[in-house]
Amino acid sequence: MAKFVSIGERLSATAPSVNKAFMERDPEPILKRAGDQLKAGAVYLDVNIGPAENDGEDLMKWCVKLLQENFDNVPLALDTANKKAIEAGISVYNRSKGKPIVNSANASDRIENIDLAAANDAIVIALCQAEGICSDNDERMMHCQNMLERGMGLGMDPSDLWFDPLFLVVKGQQDKQMEILEAIKMFSDMGLNSTGGLSNNSNGMPKHIRPIMDSALVAMCMMQGLTSAIVNPNDTRLMETIKSCDVFKGNTLYADSYLEL
Amino acid sequence: MPFNQKPQKFNAKINTVKIGTGDKAIEIGGESSFPFYSFDAPVPVTQKVGIEITDGGLEAMPECIRAYYDGASSMGDIARKAASFEGVDFLALLLDGGDPNGANKSTEELIAIVKEVAEAVDLPLVVEGCKNVEKDAELLPKVAEALQGRNVLVMSEKEENYKAIGAAAGLAYDQIVGAESAVDINLAKQLNVITTQLGVNGAKVVMNVGTAAVGYGYEYVVSTMDRIKGAALGQNDNMLQMPIITPVASETWGVKEASASEADMPEWGPVEERGIDMEVSTAAADLAAGSDAVILRHPKSVETISRLIQALA
């Protein structure tokens, strides 16, 4: 089995300092955040430029070049609602360290992002959701099947669709948590890859609680077969948990210094 | 139904490590497939065979090997003779006389032998310590210093003395570091981690993950090597992508099958044949399990294993 793929979430326009750096094309804060995440063990970096309706194409190109030139062609997840910006990012993307990830498609208005990924030999995060939150796993798996068939129909390898069950916040949707874990098991039983914004579970909780909840959930998810997650790699407890679970799953060979690798 | 060959492809490979200098220099490692699986991926370099002599010279050799060194008197003579046998890719000098619980030769005395041997041959050199961790921590840095510029493999650092040996061989004198663990896959990886954390270039490390003579708990050797290659290639674990060298002779020539005289064991047949058989069977099994180089003593074993490698290449 391959090692768990941590996608660093900290380059996001939702963070005011990052958004400012995006707008001003100021490399310093972006490189700092990227470097911190990679040092902490992130495999991919998510580049969330927001809706980016005006200059999305230019901004995404700038980000891709900046990050790949400074960090040995680090693989990236291109995260925006602006399709043209994703295409522009891919046009300058170096895939020597991994295919680009299109973040993301869903089963309704964003389903064409699967076509975009297929046309560009990219990975796509396929969010198993159409309108509103799925009422049950029958619905989740229906979306999963539809998106899988669409991708395969366009010649994609099934392993390039990473299915996202949509992690839900515990404060408000505690009763849905086991359902999500079961969905991950279903993806895994079908041999599919999976990912998602795992830290959404702990939204609204006190700061010191979040790493604990996130770590517990990632361990349960990995047991169910989750192959990746979009996380904060600078959460030490979380990364230690992921590395430890990789050992238990046989994804990496144990050595006393495994946490330093 | 027609047979459709599906090659097992890995997006990873074992490091290629060069030992020695000039025309006679060798490379070990470089493979991106399991041992001898040349049908899965091209194998850039074949496994290499070394011949081992010890600081004990002729006296320390079993009678059947001594016969091949007829006429040699000095360590230089012995080294030249060893280098001349068919199939020899490199020369290994074992300094087991340094063991404080044995002959306890001084570091100076041993370094003089190291220099004499190095001057006698231009083959790539592997120098092995005496296995006593304190003595090796003193001896092997001196070896690394004395042979500066020859790009030799210094064997071996262990968990107990990796700082002294790894820093001297890998950093100060730019030699190749042998990292030794005893059939313990987790320790094999850990030693590579801490060695590279010292600052040693991982591409200049070769592992000795341990061996046993066949029949002596050998299954653990196979599973260890097999799992190391599996993780190195299948999981692209760069802390296990160092090539493996296996000193076979020091294990096999001590067991009773190789040493009991024909007078004591008439039903076992001639002692020389048994010694070669033990050495050849162990070396062949080590190569099939993942060793990139083996160290042998009997010239006949060296020739046999070298031909096996050529035939399967």
Coordinates of C-alpha atoms in Angstrom, one line a residue:
Chain A
M1 CA 0.0 0.0 0.0
A2 CA 1.1 3.5 -0.8
K3 CA 1.7 6.1 2.0
F4 CA -1.1 8.4 3.0
V5 CA -1.1 11.6 0.9
S6 CA -1.3 14.7 3.1
I7 CA -2.4 17.7 1.1
G8 CA -1.4 20.9 2.9
E9 CA -4.4 23.3 3.2
R10 CA -2.7 26.5 4.4
L11 CA -2.3 28.3 1.1
S12 CA -5.9 29.5 1.0
A13 CA -7.4 32.9 0.1
T14 CA -9.6 32.5 3.1
A15 CA -6.6 33.4 5.2
P16 CA -6.4 37.3 5.0
S17 CA -2.6 37.3 4.9
V18 CA -2.5 34.8 2.0
N19 CA -5.2 36.6 0.1
K20 CA -3.2 39.8 0.4
A21 CA -0.1 38.1 -0.9
F22 CA -2.1 36.6 -3.8
M23 CA -3.5 40.0 -4.7
E24 CA -0.1 41.8 -4.4
R25 CA 1.9 38.9 -6.0
D26 CA 4.1 39.0 -2.9
P27 CA 6.1 35.8 -2.9
E28 CA 7.5 36.0 0.7
P29 CA 4.4 35.0 2.8
I30 CA 3.5 32.3 0.3
L31 CA 6.9 30.7 0.2
K32 CA 7.1 30.8 3.9
R33 CA 3.7 29.0 4.4
A34 CA 4.6 26.5 1.6
G35 CA 8.0 25.7 3.1
D36 CA 6.5 25.3 6.6
Q37 CA 4.0 22.8 5.3
L38 CA 6.5 20.8 3.3
K39 CA 9.0 20.7 6.1
A40 CA 6.2 19.2 8.3
G41 CA 5.5 16.4 5.8
A42 CA 2.9 17.6 3.3
V43 CA 3.1 15.7 0.1
Y44 CA 0.9 17.9 -2.0
L45 CA 0.1 21.6 -1.4
D46 CA -3.4 22.9 -2.1
V47 CA -3.5 26.3 -3.8
N48 CA -6.8 27.9 -3.0
I49 CA -7.1 31.2 -4.8
G50 CA -10.8 31.6 -4.1
P51 CA -13.3 32.4 -6.8
A52 CA -10.7 34.5 -8.6
E53 CA -13.0 35.8 -11.2
N54 CA -10.9 38.7 -12.5
D55 CA -7.3 37.6 -12.8
G56 CA -7.6 33.9 -11.8
E57 CA -5.6 32.6 -14.8
D58 CA -2.7 34.9 -14.2
L59 CA -2.7 34.3 -10.5
M60 CA -2.8 30.5 -10.7
K61 CA 0.0 30.5 -13.2
W62 CA 2.1 32.8 -11.0
C63 CA 1.4 30.5 -8.0
V64 CA 2.3 27.3 -9.8
K65 CA 5.5 28.7 -11.2
L66 CA 6.5 30.3 -7.9
L67 CA 5.9 27.1 -5.8
Q68 CA 7.4 24.6 -8.3
E69 CA 10.5 26.7 -9.0
N70 CA 11.2 27.1 -5.3
F71 CA 10.3 23.7 -4.0
D72 CA 11.6 21.2 -6.6
N73 CA 8.5 20.8 -8.6
V74 CA 6.3 20.2 -5.6
P75 CA 3.0 18.6 -6.7
L76 CA -0.1 20.8 -6.3
A77 CA -3.8 20.8 -6.0
L78 CA -5.3 23.6 -7.9
D79 CA -8.3 24.8 -5.9
T80 CA -10.7 27.4 -7.4
A81 CA -14.2 27.7 -8.8
N82 CA -12.6 29.3 -11.9
K83 CA -12.1 26.5 -14.4
K84 CA -10.0 28.7 -16.7
A85 CA -7.7 29.4 -13.9
I86 CA -7.2 25.6 -13.3
E87 CA -6.4 25.1 -16.9
A88 CA -4.0 28.0 -16.9
G89 CA -2.3 26.5 -13.9
I90 CA -1.9 23.1 -15.5
S91 CA -0.5 24.7 -18.7
V92 CA 2.6 25.7 -16.7
Y93 CA 2.7 22.8 -14.3
N94 CA 5.7 20.4 -14.1
R95 CA 4.4 16.9 -13.3
S96 CA 7.8 15.2 -12.5
K97 CA 6.8 14.9 -8.8
G98 CA 3.1 14.0 -9.4
K99 CA 0.1 14.9 -11.5
P100 CA -1.8 18.1 -10.7
I101 CA -5.0 17.6 -8.7
V102 CA -8.1 19.5 -9.8
N103 CA -9.9 20.6 -6.7
S104 CA -12.7 19.8 -7.1
A105 CA -15.6 18.3 -9.1
N106 CA -19.0 17.4 -7.6
A107 CA -22.1 15.6 -9.0
S108 CA -23.9 18.6 -10.2
D109 CA -22.7 22.1 -11.2
R110 CA -19.0 21.2 -11.0
I111 CA -19.2 17.9 -12.8
E112 CA -17.3 19.2 -15.8
N113 CA -14.2 19.5 -13.7
I114 CA -13.9 15.7 -14.3
D115 CA -13.8 16.4 -18.0
L116 CA -11.2 19.0 -17.4
A117 CA -9.0 16.5 -15.4
A118 CA -9.5 13.8 -18.1
A119 CA -8.5 16.2 -20.9
N120 CA -5.3 17.2 -19.0
D121 CA -4.3 13.8 -17.5
A122 CA -4.9 15.2 -14.0
I123 CA -6.2 13.8 -10.8
V124 CA -9.6 15.1 -9.7
I125 CA -11.2 15.3 -6.3
A126 CA -14.7 14.1 -6.8
L127 CA -17.0 15.4 -4.0
C128 CA -19.9 12.9 -3.6
Q129 CA -22.6 15.5 -3.3
A130 CA -25.0 17.3 -5.6
E131 CA -27.5 19.7 -4.0
G132 CA -27.2 19.9 -0.2
I133 CA -25.8 17.2 2.1
C134 CA -26.5 13.6 1.1
S135 CA -29.3 12.1 3.1
D136 CA -27.6 8.7 3.3
N137 CA -24.9 6.6 1.8
D138 CA -27.1 5.3 -1.0
E139 CA -27.1 8.8 -2.3
R140 CA -23.4 9.3 -1.7
M141 CA -22.5 6.1 -3.5
M142 CA -24.9 7.0 -6.4
H143 CA -22.9 10.2 -7.0
C144 CA -19.7 8.2 -6.6
Q145 CA -20.7 5.7 -9.3
N146 CA -21.9 8.5 -11.7
M147 CA -18.7 10.4 -11.4
L148 CA -16.6 7.3 -11.7
E149 CA -18.4 6.3 -14.8
R150 CA -18.0 9.7 -16.3
G151 CA -14.3 9.8 -15.6
M152 CA -13.7 6.3 -17.0
G153 CA -15.9 7.0 -20.0
L154 CA -13.4 9.8 -20.7
G155 CA -10.5 7.4 -20.5
M156 CA -9.4 8.2 -16.9
D157 CA -7.7 5.7 -14.7
P158 CA -10.0 5.0 -11.7
S159 CA -7.1 5.7 -9.4
D160 CA -7.1 9.3 -10.6
L161 CA -10.5 10.1 -9.2
W162 CA -10.1 10.7 -5.4
F163 CA -13.6 10.5 -3.8
D164 CA -14.5 12.9 -1.1
P165 CA -17.3 11.9 1.2
L166 CA -17.7 15.5 2.5
F167 CA -16.6 15.6 6.1
L168 CA -19.2 17.2 8.3
V169 CA -18.9 19.3 11.4
V170 CA -19.4 17.4 14.7
K171 CA -21.0 20.3 16.3
G172 CA -24.3 20.1 14.5
Q173 CA -23.9 16.8 12.7
Q174 CA -22.6 14.4 15.2
D175 CA -25.1 11.8 14.1
K176 CA -23.6 11.7 10.5
Q177 CA -20.1 10.9 11.5
M178 CA -20.3 7.1 11.4
E179 CA -22.0 7.3 8.0
I180 CA -19.1 9.1 6.5
L181 CA -16.7 6.6 7.9
E182 CA -18.8 3.8 6.3
A183 CA -18.7 5.6 3.0
I184 CA -14.9 5.7 3.1
K185 CA -15.0 1.9 3.6
M186 CA -17.2 1.5 0.6
F187 CA -14.8 3.6 -1.6
S188 CA -11.9 1.5 -0.2
D189 CA -13.7 -1.8 -0.9
M190 CA -14.2 -0.7 -4.5
G191 CA -10.4 -0.1 -4.7
L192 CA -10.9 3.7 -5.0
N193 CA -8.8 6.5 -3.6
S194 CA -10.3 9.0 -1.3
T195 CA -9.6 12.3 0.3
G196 CA -11.4 15.3 1.8
G197 CA -11.3 18.3 4.1
L198 CA -11.0 16.3 7.2
S199 CA -10.5 19.1 9.7
N200 CA -14.1 20.3 8.9
N201 CA -15.1 17.9 11.6
S202 CA -13.7 20.1 14.3
N203 CA -14.9 23.5 13.0
G204 CA -16.1 25.8 15.8
M205 CA -14.3 23.8 18.5
P206 CA -11.8 25.4 20.9
K207 CA -8.3 25.6 19.4
H208 CA -6.7 23.1 21.7
I209 CA -9.4 20.5 21.0
R210 CA -9.1 20.6 17.2
P211 CA -5.9 18.6 16.9
I212 CA -7.3 15.9 19.2
M213 CA -10.5 15.5 17.2
D214 CA -8.7 15.7 13.9
S215 CA -6.1 13.0 15.0
A216 CA -8.8 10.7 16.3
L217 CA -10.8 11.0 13.1
V218 CA -7.8 10.6 10.7
A219 CA -6.9 7.3 12.5
M220 CA -10.5 6.0 12.2
C221 CA -10.6 7.1 8.6
M222 CA -7.3 5.4 7.7
M223 CA -8.6 2.2 9.3
Q224 CA -11.5 2.5 6.9
G225 CA -9.2 3.0 4.0
L226 CA -8.9 6.7 3.5
T227 CA -5.9 7.3 1.2
S228 CA -5.4 11.1 1.5
A229 CA -6.7 14.2 3.3
I230 CA -6.5 17.9 3.0
V231 CA -5.1 18.9 6.3
N232 CA -3.0 21.3 8.2
P233 CA 0.4 19.6 8.2
N234 CA 1.7 22.0 10.9
D235 CA -0.6 20.3 13.3
T236 CA 2.1 18.1 14.9
R237 CA -0.3 15.7 16.7
L238 CA -2.2 15.1 13.4
M239 CA 1.0 14.4 11.4
E240 CA 2.3 12.1 14.1
T241 CA -0.9 10.2 14.0
I242 CA -0.8 9.9 10.2
K243 CA 2.8 8.6 10.3
S244 CA 2.0 6.1 13.1
C245 CA -1.1 4.8 11.2
D246 CA 1.1 4.5 8.1
V247 CA 3.3 2.2 10.1
F248 CA 0.4 0.1 11.4
K249 CA -1.0 -0.2 7.9
G250 CA 2.4 -1.4 6.6
N251 CA 2.5 1.7 4.3
T252 CA 6.0 2.5 5.6
L253 CA 8.6 0.4 7.3
Y254 CA 9.1 1.3 11.0
A255 CA 12.4 2.8 12.2
D256 CA 12.9 4.5 15.6
S257 CA 13.2 7.9 13.8
Y258 CA 10.0 7.4 11.8
L259 CA 8.5 10.7 13.0
E260 CA 11.5 12.6 11.7
L261 CA 11.1 11.3 8.1
Chain B
M1 CA -4.8 -18.7 -24.2
P2 CA -1.7 -16.7 -25.2
F3 CA 0.6 -15.7 -22.4
N4 CA 0.6 -11.9 -21.8
Q5 CA 3.6 -10.8 -19.8
K6 CA 2.9 -8.1 -17.3
P7 CA 6.2 -6.6 -16.1
Q8 CA 6.3 -5.6 -12.5
K9 CA 7.3 -1.9 -12.8
F10 CA 8.6 0.2 -9.9
N11 CA 8.9 4.0 -10.0
A12 CA 11.9 3.7 -7.7
K13 CA 15.4 2.3 -7.8
I14 CA 18.3 1.2 -5.7
N15 CA 21.1 3.8 -5.5
T16 CA 24.1 3.1 -7.7
V17 CA 27.3 3.2 -5.6
K18 CA 30.7 3.3 -7.2
I19 CA 33.6 1.7 -5.3
G20 CA 37.2 2.2 -6.2
T21 CA 38.8 4.5 -8.8
G22 CA 40.0 4.3 -12.4
D23 CA 39.4 1.5 -14.9
K24 CA 38.9 -1.2 -12.2
A25 CA 36.2 0.7 -10.3
I26 CA 32.9 -1.1 -9.9
E27 CA 29.3 0.0 -9.5
I28 CA 26.8 -1.8 -7.3
G29 CA 23.0 -1.3 -7.1
G30 CA 21.0 0.7 -9.6
E31 CA 18.3 -1.9 -10.1
S32 CA 14.6 -1.2 -10.3
S33 CA 13.4 -4.8 -10.2
F34 CA 13.8 -7.8 -7.9
P35 CA 17.0 -9.8 -8.1
F36 CA 17.6 -11.4 -11.5
Y37 CA 14.2 -10.2 -12.7
S38 CA 15.7 -8.8 -15.9
F39 CA 12.4 -9.6 -17.6
D40 CA 10.7 -6.9 -15.6
A41 CA 13.1 -4.1 -16.1
P42 CA 16.6 -3.7 -17.5
V43 CA 19.3 -4.4 -14.9
P44 CA 22.0 -1.7 -15.4
V45 CA 24.8 -3.4 -13.5
T46 CA 25.2 -7.0 -12.4
Q47 CA 26.0 -8.1 -8.8
K48 CA 29.6 -8.1 -7.9
V49 CA 31.8 -10.7 -6.2
G50 CA 34.7 -9.9 -3.9
I51 CA 37.5 -12.2 -2.6
E52 CA 38.3 -11.9 1.1
I53 CA 41.8 -12.1 2.7
T54 CA 42.5 -11.4 6.3
D55 CA 45.3 -9.7 8.2
G56 CA 46.2 -13.2 9.5
G57 CA 47.6 -14.0 6.1
L58 CA 48.3 -17.6 5.0
E59 CA 48.3 -19.0 8.5
A60 CA 44.7 -17.9 9.1
M61 CA 43.4 -19.7 6.0
P62 CA 41.9 -23.1 5.9
E63 CA 44.3 -25.5 4.3
C64 CA 42.2 -26.0 1.2
I65 CA 42.3 -22.2 0.4
R66 CA 46.0 -21.8 1.4
A67 CA 46.9 -24.1 -1.5
Y68 CA 45.8 -21.5 -4.0
Y69 CA 48.2 -19.0 -2.5
D70 CA 51.3 -21.1 -3.0
G71 CA 54.4 -19.0 -3.3
A72 CA 52.9 -15.9 -1.6
S73 CA 54.8 -14.7 1.4
S74 CA 53.9 -11.1 2.2
M75 CA 50.4 -9.6 2.5
G76 CA 51.1 -7.7 -0.7
D77 CA 51.8 -11.1 -2.5
I78 CA 48.6 -12.5 -1.0
A79 CA 46.6 -9.5 -2.2
R80 CA 48.1 -9.7 -5.8
K81 CA 47.3 -13.4 -5.9
A82 CA 43.7 -12.9 -4.7
A83 CA 43.2 -10.2 -7.3
S84 CA 44.3 -12.6 -10.0
F85 CA 41.6 -15.3 -9.6
E86 CA 38.8 -15.6 -12.1
G87 CA 35.7 -13.6 -11.3
V88 CA 37.1 -11.3 -8.7
D89 CA 35.6 -7.8 -9.0
F90 CA 36.9 -6.4 -5.7
L91 CA 39.2 -7.3 -2.8
A92 CA 38.0 -7.4 0.8
L93 CA 40.5 -7.2 3.6
L94 CA 39.2 -8.4 6.9
L95 CA 41.1 -7.0 10.0
D96 CA 39.8 -9.6 12.4
G97 CA 43.2 -9.7 14.1
G98 CA 42.3 -6.4 15.8
D99 CA 39.8 -8.0 18.1
P100 CA 40.8 -7.3 21.7
N101 CA 39.4 -10.8 22.6
G102 CA 41.6 -12.4 19.9
A103 CA 45.0 -11.5 18.5
N104 CA 44.5 -7.9 19.6
K105 CA 46.8 -6.4 17.0
S106 CA 47.4 -2.7 17.4
T107 CA 45.8 -0.1 15.1
E108 CA 49.3 0.9 13.8
E109 CA 50.1 -2.7 12.9
L110 CA 46.8 -3.2 11.0
I111 CA 47.1 0.1 9.2
A112 CA 50.5 -1.0 7.9
I113 CA 48.9 -4.1 6.5
V114 CA 46.0 -2.0 5.0
K115 CA 48.6 0.2 3.2
E116 CA 50.6 -2.8 2.0
V117 CA 47.5 -4.4 0.5
A118 CA 46.3 -1.2 -1.0
E119 CA 49.6 -0.6 -2.7
A120 CA 49.8 -4.1 -4.1
V121 CA 46.5 -4.0 -6.1
D122 CA 44.5 -1.5 -8.1
L123 CA 41.2 -3.3 -7.6
P124 CA 38.4 -1.6 -5.6
L125 CA 38.9 -2.2 -1.9
V126 CA 36.6 -3.1 0.9
V127 CA 38.1 -3.0 4.4
E128 CA 36.3 -4.8 7.2
G129 CA 37.0 -4.1 10.9
C130 CA 37.3 -6.6 13.6
K131 CA 33.6 -6.4 14.8
N132 CA 34.5 -5.2 18.2
V133 CA 32.6 -1.9 18.4
E134 CA 35.1 0.0 20.5
K135 CA 38.1 -1.2 18.5
D136 CA 36.4 -0.5 15.2
A137 CA 35.5 3.0 16.3
E138 CA 39.3 3.6 16.6
L139 CA 40.5 1.5 13.7
L140 CA 38.1 2.2 10.9
P141 CA 38.5 6.0 10.9
K142 CA 42.3 5.4 10.6
V143 CA 41.6 3.1 7.7
A144 CA 39.5 5.8 6.0
E145 CA 42.3 8.3 6.5
A146 CA 45.0 6.0 5.2
L147 CA 43.2 5.2 2.0
Q148 CA 42.0 8.7 1.2
G149 CA 41.5 9.0 -2.6
R150 CA 40.9 5.3 -3.2
N151 CA 37.1 5.5 -2.7
V152 CA 37.0 2.4 -0.5
L153 CA 34.0 0.8 1.3
V154 CA 34.6 0.9 5.0
M155 CA 32.8 -1.8 6.9
S156 CA 31.1 -1.3 9.1
E157 CA 29.5 1.2 11.3
K158 CA 27.0 -0.2 13.7
E159 CA 24.4 1.5 15.9
E160 CA 26.9 1.7 18.7
N161 CA 29.7 3.4 16.8
Y162 CA 28.1 5.0 13.8
K163 CA 29.1 8.5 14.7
A164 CA 32.8 7.9 14.8
I165 CA 32.9 5.7 11.7
G166 CA 30.2 7.4 9.7
A167 CA 31.7 10.8 10.2
A168 CA 35.3 9.7 9.4
A169 CA 34.5 7.5 6.4
G170 CA 31.5 9.4 5.0
L171 CA 32.4 13.0 5.9
A172 CA 36.1 13.6 6.6
Y173 CA 37.7 11.3 4.1
D174 CA 34.9 10.8 1.5
Q175 CA 34.9 7.0 1.5
I176 CA 31.8 4.8 1.3
V177 CA 30.2 3.9 4.5
G178 CA 29.1 0.3 5.3
A179 CA 26.1 0.3 7.6
E180 CA 25.7 -3.0 9.5
S181 CA 22.7 -4.4 11.2
A182 CA 22.1 -8.0 12.2
V183 CA 19.1 -9.3 10.3
D184 CA 16.9 -6.6 11.8
I185 CA 15.0 -4.6 9.1
N186 CA 13.9 -1.8 11.4
L187 CA 17.4 -1.2 12.6
A188 CA 18.7 -1.4 9.0
K189 CA 16.5 1.5 8.1
Q190 CA 17.2 3.4 11.4
L191 CA 20.9 3.2 10.8
N192 CA 20.5 4.8 7.4
V193 CA 18.4 7.5 8.9
I194 CA 20.8 8.5 11.6
T195 CA 23.8 8.1 9.3
T196 CA 22.3 10.6 6.8
Q197 CA 21.3 12.8 9.7
L198 CA 25.0 13.1 10.5
G199 CA 25.4 14.6 7.0
V200 CA 26.6 11.6 5.2
N201 CA 25.4 11.4 1.6
G202 CA 22.8 8.6 1.4
A203 CA 24.2 7.7 -2.1
K204 CA 27.5 6.8 -0.5
V205 CA 26.1 4.3 2.0
V206 CA 26.0 0.5 1.4
M207 CA 24.2 -1.8 3.8
N208 CA 25.3 -5.0 5.3
V209 CA 22.0 -6.3 6.7
G210 CA 23.6 -9.5 8.0
T211 CA 23.6 -13.1 6.9
A212 CA 23.8 -16.6 8.2
A213 CA 25.2 -19.7 6.7
V214 CA 22.4 -21.7 4.9
G215 CA 20.7 -23.9 7.4
Y216 CA 21.5 -21.6 10.4
G217 CA 18.3 -19.5 10.7
Y218 CA 18.7 -18.5 7.1
E219 CA 15.0 -17.9 6.5
Y220 CA 15.3 -14.6 8.5
V221 CA 18.0 -13.4 6.1
V222 CA 15.8 -14.0 3.1
S223 CA 12.7 -12.3 4.6
T224 CA 14.9 -9.3 5.7
M225 CA 16.5 -8.8 2.4
D226 CA 13.2 -9.4 0.6
R227 CA 11.3 -6.9 2.7
I228 CA 14.0 -4.3 2.3
K229 CA 13.9 -4.5 -1.5
G230 CA 10.1 -4.6 -1.4
A231 CA 10.0 -1.3 0.7
A232 CA 12.8 0.3 -1.3
L233 CA 11.1 -0.3 -4.6
G234 CA 7.4 -0.7 -3.8
Q235 CA 7.2 2.1 -1.3
N236 CA 10.0 4.2 -2.8
D237 CA 11.5 4.4 0.7
N238 CA 14.8 6.3 0.1
M239 CA 16.1 5.2 3.5
L240 CA 16.2 1.6 2.2
Q241 CA 17.5 2.3 -1.3
M242 CA 21.1 1.7 -0.4
P243 CA 22.6 -1.4 -2.1
I244 CA 23.3 -4.5 0.0
I245 CA 26.7 -6.2 0.4
T246 CA 26.9 -9.5 2.2
P247 CA 30.1 -10.9 3.8
V248 CA 29.3 -14.6 3.2
A249 CA 32.7 -16.2 3.9
S250 CA 33.0 -15.1 7.6
E251 CA 29.7 -16.9 8.3
T252 CA 30.1 -20.1 6.2
W253 CA 33.7 -21.1 7.0
G254 CA 33.1 -21.4 10.7
V255 CA 30.2 -23.9 10.6
K256 CA 30.8 -27.5 11.2
E257 CA 29.8 -28.5 7.7
A258 CA 32.8 -26.5 6.4
S259 CA 35.3 -27.2 9.1
A260 CA 34.8 -30.8 10.5
S261 CA 37.6 -32.9 9.0
E262 CA 37.0 -35.9 6.8
A263 CA 38.6 -38.1 9.4
D264 CA 35.9 -37.0 12.0
M265 CA 33.1 -37.1 9.5
P266 CA 33.9 -39.7 6.8
E267 CA 30.2 -39.9 5.6
W268 CA 30.2 -36.1 4.8
G269 CA 33.0 -36.5 2.2
P270 CA 35.9 -34.1 1.5
V271 CA 36.1 -31.0 3.6
E272 CA 37.1 -28.7 0.8
E273 CA 34.0 -29.6 -1.3
R274 CA 31.8 -29.0 1.7
G275 CA 33.4 -25.6 2.4
I276 CA 32.8 -24.5 -1.2
D277 CA 29.3 -25.9 -1.2
M278 CA 28.3 -24.0 1.9
E279 CA 29.8 -20.8 0.6
V280 CA 28.3 -21.1 -2.9
S281 CA 24.8 -22.1 -1.6
T282 CA 24.8 -19.2 0.9
A283 CA 26.0 -16.7 -1.7
A284 CA 23.6 -17.8 -4.3
A285 CA 20.7 -17.5 -1.8
D286 CA 21.9 -14.0 -0.7
L287 CA 22.0 -12.8 -4.3
A288 CA 18.5 -14.2 -5.0
A289 CA 17.2 -12.5 -1.9
G290 CA 18.6 -9.1 -2.8
S291 CA 22.4 -8.8 -2.1
D292 CA 24.1 -6.5 -4.7
A293 CA 27.5 -7.9 -3.8
V294 CA 28.9 -10.9 -1.9
I295 CA 32.3 -11.5 -0.3
L296 CA 33.7 -15.0 -0.5
R297 CA 37.1 -16.7 0.3
H298 CA 37.5 -19.8 -1.8
P299 CA 38.7 -19.0 -5.4
K300 CA 36.5 -21.8 -6.7
S301 CA 33.4 -20.2 -5.0
V302 CA 34.3 -16.8 -6.5
E303 CA 34.5 -18.3 -9.9
T304 CA 31.3 -20.3 -9.6
I305 CA 29.2 -17.4 -8.3
S306 CA 30.7 -15.0 -10.8
R307 CA 29.6 -17.4 -13.6
L308 CA 26.2 -17.8 -12.1
I309 CA 25.7 -14.0 -12.2
Q310 CA 26.9 -13.8 -15.8
A311 CA 24.6 -16.6 -16.8
L312 CA 21.5 -15.0 -15.3
A313 CA 22.3 -11.5 -16.3

